[in-house]
mmCIF file of C-alpha atoms in Angstrom:
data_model
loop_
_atom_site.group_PDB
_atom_site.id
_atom_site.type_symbol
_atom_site.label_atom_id
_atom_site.label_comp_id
_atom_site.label_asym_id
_atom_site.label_seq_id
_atom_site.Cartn_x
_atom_site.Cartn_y
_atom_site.Cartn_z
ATOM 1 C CA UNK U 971 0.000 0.000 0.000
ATOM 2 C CA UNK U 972 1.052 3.587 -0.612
ATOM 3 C CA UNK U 973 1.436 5.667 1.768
ATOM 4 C CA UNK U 974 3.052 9.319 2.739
ATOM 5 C CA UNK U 975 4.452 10.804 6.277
ATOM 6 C CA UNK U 976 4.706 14.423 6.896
ATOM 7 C CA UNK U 977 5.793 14.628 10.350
ATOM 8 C CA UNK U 978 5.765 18.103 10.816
ATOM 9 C CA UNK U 979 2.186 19.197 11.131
ATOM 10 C CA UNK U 980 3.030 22.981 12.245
ATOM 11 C CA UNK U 981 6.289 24.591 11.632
ATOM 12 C CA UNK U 982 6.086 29.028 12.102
ATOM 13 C CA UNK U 983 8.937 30.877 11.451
ATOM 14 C CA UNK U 984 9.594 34.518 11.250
ATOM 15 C CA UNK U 985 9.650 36.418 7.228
ATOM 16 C CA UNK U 986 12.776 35.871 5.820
ATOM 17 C CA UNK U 987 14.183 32.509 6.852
ATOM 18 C CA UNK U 988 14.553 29.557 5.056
ATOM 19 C CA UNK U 989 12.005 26.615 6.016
ATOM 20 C CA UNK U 990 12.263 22.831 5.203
ATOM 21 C CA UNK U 991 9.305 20.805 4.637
ATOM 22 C CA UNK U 992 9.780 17.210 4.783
ATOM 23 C CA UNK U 993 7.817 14.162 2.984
ATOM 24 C CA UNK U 994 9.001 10.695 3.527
ATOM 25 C CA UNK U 995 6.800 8.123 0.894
ATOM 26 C CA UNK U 996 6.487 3.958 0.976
ATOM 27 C CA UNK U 997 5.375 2.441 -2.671
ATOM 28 C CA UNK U 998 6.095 -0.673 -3.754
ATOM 29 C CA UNK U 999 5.472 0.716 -7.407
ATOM 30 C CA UNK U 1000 8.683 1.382 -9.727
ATOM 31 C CA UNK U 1001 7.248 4.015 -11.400
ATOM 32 C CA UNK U 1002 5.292 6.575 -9.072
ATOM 33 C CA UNK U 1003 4.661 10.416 -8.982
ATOM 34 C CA UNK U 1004 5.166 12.433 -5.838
ATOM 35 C CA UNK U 1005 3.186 16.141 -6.042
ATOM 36 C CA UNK U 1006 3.927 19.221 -3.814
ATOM 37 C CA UNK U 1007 0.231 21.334 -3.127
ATOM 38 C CA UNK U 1008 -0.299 24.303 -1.196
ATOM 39 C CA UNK U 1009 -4.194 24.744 0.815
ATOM 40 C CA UNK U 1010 -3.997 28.496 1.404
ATOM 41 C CA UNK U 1011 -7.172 30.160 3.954
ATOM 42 C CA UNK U 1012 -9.563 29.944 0.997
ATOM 43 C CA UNK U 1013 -9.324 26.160 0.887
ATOM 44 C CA UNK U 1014 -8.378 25.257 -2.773
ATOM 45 C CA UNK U 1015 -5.709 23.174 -3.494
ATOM 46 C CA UNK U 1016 -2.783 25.036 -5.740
ATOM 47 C CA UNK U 1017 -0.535 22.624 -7.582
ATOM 48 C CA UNK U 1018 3.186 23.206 -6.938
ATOM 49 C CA UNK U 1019 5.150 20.645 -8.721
ATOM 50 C CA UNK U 1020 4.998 17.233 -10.269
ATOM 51 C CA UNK U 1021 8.387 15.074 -10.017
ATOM 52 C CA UNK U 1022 7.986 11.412 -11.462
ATOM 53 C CA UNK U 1023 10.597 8.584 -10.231
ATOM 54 C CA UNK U 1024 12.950 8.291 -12.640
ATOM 55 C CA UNK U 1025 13.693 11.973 -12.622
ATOM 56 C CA UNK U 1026 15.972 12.638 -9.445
ATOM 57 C CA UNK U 1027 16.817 15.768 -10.744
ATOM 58 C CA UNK U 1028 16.353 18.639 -8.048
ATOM 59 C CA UNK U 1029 14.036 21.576 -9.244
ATOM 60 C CA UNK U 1030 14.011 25.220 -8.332
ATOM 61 C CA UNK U 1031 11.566 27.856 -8.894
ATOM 62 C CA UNK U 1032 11.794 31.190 -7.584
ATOM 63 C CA UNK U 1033 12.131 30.836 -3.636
ATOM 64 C CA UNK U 1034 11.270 27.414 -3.884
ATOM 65 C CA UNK U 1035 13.013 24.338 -4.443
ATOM 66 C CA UNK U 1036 12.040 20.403 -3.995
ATOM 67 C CA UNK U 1037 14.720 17.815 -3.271
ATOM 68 C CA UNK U 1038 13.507 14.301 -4.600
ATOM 69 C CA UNK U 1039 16.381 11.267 -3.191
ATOM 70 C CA UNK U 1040 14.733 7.896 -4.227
ATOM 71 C CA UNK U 1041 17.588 6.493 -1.686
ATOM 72 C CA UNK U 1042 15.471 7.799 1.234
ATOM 73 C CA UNK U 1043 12.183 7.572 -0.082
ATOM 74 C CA UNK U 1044 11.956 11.610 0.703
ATOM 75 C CA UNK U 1045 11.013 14.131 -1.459
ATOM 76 C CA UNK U 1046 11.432 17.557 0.890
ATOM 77 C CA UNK U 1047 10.538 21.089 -0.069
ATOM 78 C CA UNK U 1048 12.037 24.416 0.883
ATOM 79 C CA UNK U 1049 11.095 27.705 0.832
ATOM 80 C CA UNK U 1050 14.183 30.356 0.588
ATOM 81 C CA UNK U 1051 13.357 33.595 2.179
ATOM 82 C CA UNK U 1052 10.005 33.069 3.375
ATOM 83 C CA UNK U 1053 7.330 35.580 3.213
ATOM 84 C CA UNK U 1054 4.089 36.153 5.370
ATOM 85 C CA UNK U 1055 1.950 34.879 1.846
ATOM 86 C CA UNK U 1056 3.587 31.713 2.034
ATOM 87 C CA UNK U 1057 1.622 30.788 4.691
ATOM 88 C CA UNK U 1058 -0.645 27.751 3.929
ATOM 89 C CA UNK U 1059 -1.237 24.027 4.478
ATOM 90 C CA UNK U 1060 1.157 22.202 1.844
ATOM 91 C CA UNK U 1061 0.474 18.725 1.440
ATOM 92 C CA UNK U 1062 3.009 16.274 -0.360
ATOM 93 C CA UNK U 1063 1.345 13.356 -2.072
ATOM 94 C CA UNK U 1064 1.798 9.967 -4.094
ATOM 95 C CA UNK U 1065 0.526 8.283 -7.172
ATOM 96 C CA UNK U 1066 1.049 5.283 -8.956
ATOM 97 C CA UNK U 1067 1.751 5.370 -12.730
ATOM 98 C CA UNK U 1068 -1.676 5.692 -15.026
ATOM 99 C CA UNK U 1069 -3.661 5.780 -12.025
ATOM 100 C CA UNK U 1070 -4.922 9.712 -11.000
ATOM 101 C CA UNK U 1071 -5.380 8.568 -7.448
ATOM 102 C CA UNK U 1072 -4.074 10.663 -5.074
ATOM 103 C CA UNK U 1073 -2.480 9.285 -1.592
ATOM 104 C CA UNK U 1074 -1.913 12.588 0.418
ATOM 105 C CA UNK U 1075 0.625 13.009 3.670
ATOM 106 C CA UNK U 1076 -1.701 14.907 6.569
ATOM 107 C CA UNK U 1077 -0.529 18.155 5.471
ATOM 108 C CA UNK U 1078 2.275 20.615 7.168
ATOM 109 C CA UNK U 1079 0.457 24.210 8.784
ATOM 110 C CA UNK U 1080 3.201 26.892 7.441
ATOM 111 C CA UNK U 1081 2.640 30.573 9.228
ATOM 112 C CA UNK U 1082 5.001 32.815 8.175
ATOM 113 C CA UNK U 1083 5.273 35.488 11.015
ATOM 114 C CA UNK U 1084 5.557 39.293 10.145
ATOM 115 C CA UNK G 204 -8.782 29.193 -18.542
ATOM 116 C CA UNK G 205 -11.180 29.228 -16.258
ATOM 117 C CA UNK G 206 -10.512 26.661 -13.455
ATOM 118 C CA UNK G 207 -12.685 24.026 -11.888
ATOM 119 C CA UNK G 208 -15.715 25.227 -10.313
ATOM 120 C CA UNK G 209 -17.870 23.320 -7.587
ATOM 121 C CA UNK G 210 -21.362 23.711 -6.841
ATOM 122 C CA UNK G 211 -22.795 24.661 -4.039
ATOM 123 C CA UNK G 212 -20.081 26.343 -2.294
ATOM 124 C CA UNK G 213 -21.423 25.341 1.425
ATOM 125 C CA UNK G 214 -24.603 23.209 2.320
ATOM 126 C CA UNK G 215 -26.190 22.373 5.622
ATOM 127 C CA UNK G 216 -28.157 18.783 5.365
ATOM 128 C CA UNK G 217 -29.960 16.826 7.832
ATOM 129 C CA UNK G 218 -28.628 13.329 8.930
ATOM 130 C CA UNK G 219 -30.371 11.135 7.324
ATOM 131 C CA UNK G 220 -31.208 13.262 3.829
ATOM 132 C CA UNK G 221 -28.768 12.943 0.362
ATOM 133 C CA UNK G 222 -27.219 15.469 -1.351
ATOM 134 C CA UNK G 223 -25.582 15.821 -4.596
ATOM 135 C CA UNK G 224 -22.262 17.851 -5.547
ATOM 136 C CA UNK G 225 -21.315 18.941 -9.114
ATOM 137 C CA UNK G 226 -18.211 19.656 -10.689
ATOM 138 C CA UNK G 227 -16.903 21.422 -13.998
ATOM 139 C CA UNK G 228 -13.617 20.878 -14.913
ATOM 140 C CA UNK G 229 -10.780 22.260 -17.092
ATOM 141 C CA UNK G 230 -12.065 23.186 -20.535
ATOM 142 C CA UNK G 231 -10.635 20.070 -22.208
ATOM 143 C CA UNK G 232 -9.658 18.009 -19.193
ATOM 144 C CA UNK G 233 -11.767 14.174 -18.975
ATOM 145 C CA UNK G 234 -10.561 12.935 -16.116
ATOM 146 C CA UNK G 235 -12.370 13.943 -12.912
ATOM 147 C CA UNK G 236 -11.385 13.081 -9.060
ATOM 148 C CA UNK G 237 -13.516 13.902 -5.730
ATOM 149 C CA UNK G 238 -11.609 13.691 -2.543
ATOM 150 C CA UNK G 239 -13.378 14.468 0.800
ATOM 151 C CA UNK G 240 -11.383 16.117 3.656
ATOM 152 C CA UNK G 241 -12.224 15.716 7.729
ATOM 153 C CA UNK G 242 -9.822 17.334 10.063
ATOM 154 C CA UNK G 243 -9.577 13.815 11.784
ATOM 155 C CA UNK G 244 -8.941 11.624 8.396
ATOM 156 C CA UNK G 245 -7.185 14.151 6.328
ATOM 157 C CA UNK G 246 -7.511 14.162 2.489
ATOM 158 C CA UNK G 247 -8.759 10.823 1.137
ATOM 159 C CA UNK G 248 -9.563 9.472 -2.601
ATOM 160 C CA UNK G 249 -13.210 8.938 -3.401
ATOM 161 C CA UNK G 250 -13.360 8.211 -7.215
ATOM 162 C CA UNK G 251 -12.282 9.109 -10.364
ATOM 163 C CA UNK G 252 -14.324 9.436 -13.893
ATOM 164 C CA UNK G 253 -12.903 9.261 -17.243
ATOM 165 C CA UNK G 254 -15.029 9.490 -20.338
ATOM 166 C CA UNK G 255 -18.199 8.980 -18.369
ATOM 167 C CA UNK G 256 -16.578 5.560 -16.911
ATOM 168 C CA UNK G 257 -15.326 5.116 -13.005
ATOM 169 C CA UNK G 258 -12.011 4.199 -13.289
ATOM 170 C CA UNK G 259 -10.610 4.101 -9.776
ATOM 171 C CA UNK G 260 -12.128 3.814 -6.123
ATOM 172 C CA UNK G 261 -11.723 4.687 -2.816
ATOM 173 C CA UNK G 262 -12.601 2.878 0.209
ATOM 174 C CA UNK G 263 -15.511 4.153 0.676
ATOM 175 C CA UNK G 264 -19.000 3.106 1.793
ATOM 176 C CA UNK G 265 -21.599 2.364 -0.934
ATOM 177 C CA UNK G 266 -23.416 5.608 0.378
ATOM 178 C CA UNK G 267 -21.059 7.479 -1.765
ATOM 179 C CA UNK G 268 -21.702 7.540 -5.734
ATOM 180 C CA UNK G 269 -20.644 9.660 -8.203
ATOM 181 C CA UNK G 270 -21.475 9.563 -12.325
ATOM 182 C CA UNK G 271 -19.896 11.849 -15.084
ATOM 183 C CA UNK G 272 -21.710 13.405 -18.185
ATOM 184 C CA UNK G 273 -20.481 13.520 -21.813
ATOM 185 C CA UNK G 274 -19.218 16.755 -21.711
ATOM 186 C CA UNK G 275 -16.854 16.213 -18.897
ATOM 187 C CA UNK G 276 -18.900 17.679 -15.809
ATOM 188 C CA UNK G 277 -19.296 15.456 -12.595
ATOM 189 C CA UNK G 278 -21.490 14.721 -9.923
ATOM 190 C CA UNK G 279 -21.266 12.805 -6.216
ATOM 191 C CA UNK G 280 -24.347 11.455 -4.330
ATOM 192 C CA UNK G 281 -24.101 10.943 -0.946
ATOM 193 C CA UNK G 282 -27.339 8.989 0.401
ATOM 194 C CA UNK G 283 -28.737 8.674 3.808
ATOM 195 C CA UNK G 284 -26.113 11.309 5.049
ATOM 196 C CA UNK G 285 -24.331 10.787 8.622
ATOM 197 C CA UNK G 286 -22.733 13.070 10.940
ATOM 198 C CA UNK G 287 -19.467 11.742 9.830
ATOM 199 C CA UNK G 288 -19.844 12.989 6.505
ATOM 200 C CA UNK G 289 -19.287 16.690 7.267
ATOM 201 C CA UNK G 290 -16.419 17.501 5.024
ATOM 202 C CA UNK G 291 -14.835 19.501 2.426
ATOM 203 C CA UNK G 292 -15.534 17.790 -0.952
ATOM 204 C CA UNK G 293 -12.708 18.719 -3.407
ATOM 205 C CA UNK G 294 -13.376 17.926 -6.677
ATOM 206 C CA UNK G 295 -10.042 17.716 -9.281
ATOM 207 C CA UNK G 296 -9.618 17.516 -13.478
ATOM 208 C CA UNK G 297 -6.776 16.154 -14.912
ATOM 209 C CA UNK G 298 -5.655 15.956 -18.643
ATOM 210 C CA UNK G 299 -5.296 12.441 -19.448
ATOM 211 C CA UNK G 300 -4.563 10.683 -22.896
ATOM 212 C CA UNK G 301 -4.713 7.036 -22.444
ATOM 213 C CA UNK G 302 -1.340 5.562 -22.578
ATOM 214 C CA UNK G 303 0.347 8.901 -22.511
ATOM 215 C CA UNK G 304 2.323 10.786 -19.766
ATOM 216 C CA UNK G 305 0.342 11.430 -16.743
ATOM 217 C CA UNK G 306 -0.631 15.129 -15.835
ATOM 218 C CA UNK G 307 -0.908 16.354 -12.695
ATOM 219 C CA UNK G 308 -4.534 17.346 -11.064
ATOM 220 C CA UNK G 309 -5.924 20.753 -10.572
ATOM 221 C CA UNK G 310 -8.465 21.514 -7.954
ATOM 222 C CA UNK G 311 -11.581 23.499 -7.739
ATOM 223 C CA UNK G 312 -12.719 25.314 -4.580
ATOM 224 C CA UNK G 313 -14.335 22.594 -2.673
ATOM 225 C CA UNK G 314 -18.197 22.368 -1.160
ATOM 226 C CA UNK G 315 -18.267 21.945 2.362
ATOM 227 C CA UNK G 316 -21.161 20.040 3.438
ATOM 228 C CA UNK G 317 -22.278 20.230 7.161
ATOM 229 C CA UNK G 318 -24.598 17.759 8.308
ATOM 230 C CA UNK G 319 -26.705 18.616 11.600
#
């Protein structure tokens, strides 16, 4: 069974430091998709990024980046210079190949403090 | 674009009554997901449609149904309703060619459904 661990459910910080989200995934799948998404107030889920398994490549957009290591089933996301509109739930999740089945983690509570 | 859009928004039912959610997705998109989401269980998987077929399941009771229409739009049924089922119902579109590379899944606003 699939299944995804995010074992920080709150993390605040104060604008302008860096902040580490980790996700730690089980699959038994070779080929898989892990997704970054971010639940702001409002309560709609905003896609971040899409990494499939046999890309290990590390990604970075803007202030964020996503570090994907197959060797410790973790895929962890950090936000560079954090800012109070970063705030949100972000949830890291899991799918198997073909299948648009979602397996979410229980979400991390981000508040960015002025 | 415009995104995926849910209707209602928010809806108060009785235990015991049904109600029924829809869904629009993505101009273009044919796959469509519903996910409910309880503070206690998190987000979890109810179905998916594709081309007016369900194609994947969650583990959920019987009580929960969904159907899709030939133009893409979606609705869930949720029969004799229980206190349990107070939620947020997201609904998601995908684009999805069969046998191609798999897209990611964009969300619409979600109904929240309280039931007294």
């Amino acid at each position: 069974a699939q299944k995804v661990t995010q074992a920080q459910t709150e993390i605040s910080v104060v604008e302008k430091e860096d902040v580490t989200l980790d996700c730690v995934y089980e699959t038994r799948d070779t080929t898989y998709y892990l997704f970054w998404y971010k639940q702001p107030p409002s309560g709609e889920l905003v896609f971040l990024i899409r990494r499939n398994s046999f890309d290990e490549q590390n990604e970075i957009s803007g202030r964020y980046s996503w570090n994907f290591q197959k060797s410790t089933s973790s895929f962890n996301f950090t936000i560079t210079a954090s800012q109070v509109v970063d705030s949100a739930v972000y949830f890291c999740a899991l799918s198997e190949a073909g299948a648009q089945k979602l397996v979410f983690g229980q979400g991390t509570r981000l508040t960015i403090n002025p | 674009k415009a995104g995926v859009t849910q209707t209602p928004r928010y809806l108060i039912k009785t235990r015991g009554q049904q109600v029924t959610l829809s869904c629009s997705p993505i101009s273009g998109h044919r796959s469509v997901s519903w996910y409910q989401q309880t503070p206690g269980q998190g987000l979890q998987f109810l179905f998916e449609y594709f081309s007016e077929t369900q194609r994947n399941k969650g583990n959920f009771p019987g009580r929960f149904s969904g159907r899709q229409f030939s133009n893409s739009r979606s609705e869930m049924n949720v029969s004799t309703l229980e206190l349990g089922d107070s939620a947020l119902y997201l609904c998601a579109s995908s684009w999805d060619l069969a046998g191609g590379p798999w897209y990611e899944q964009y969300f619409g606003p979600g109904t929240r459904l309280t039931v007294t």
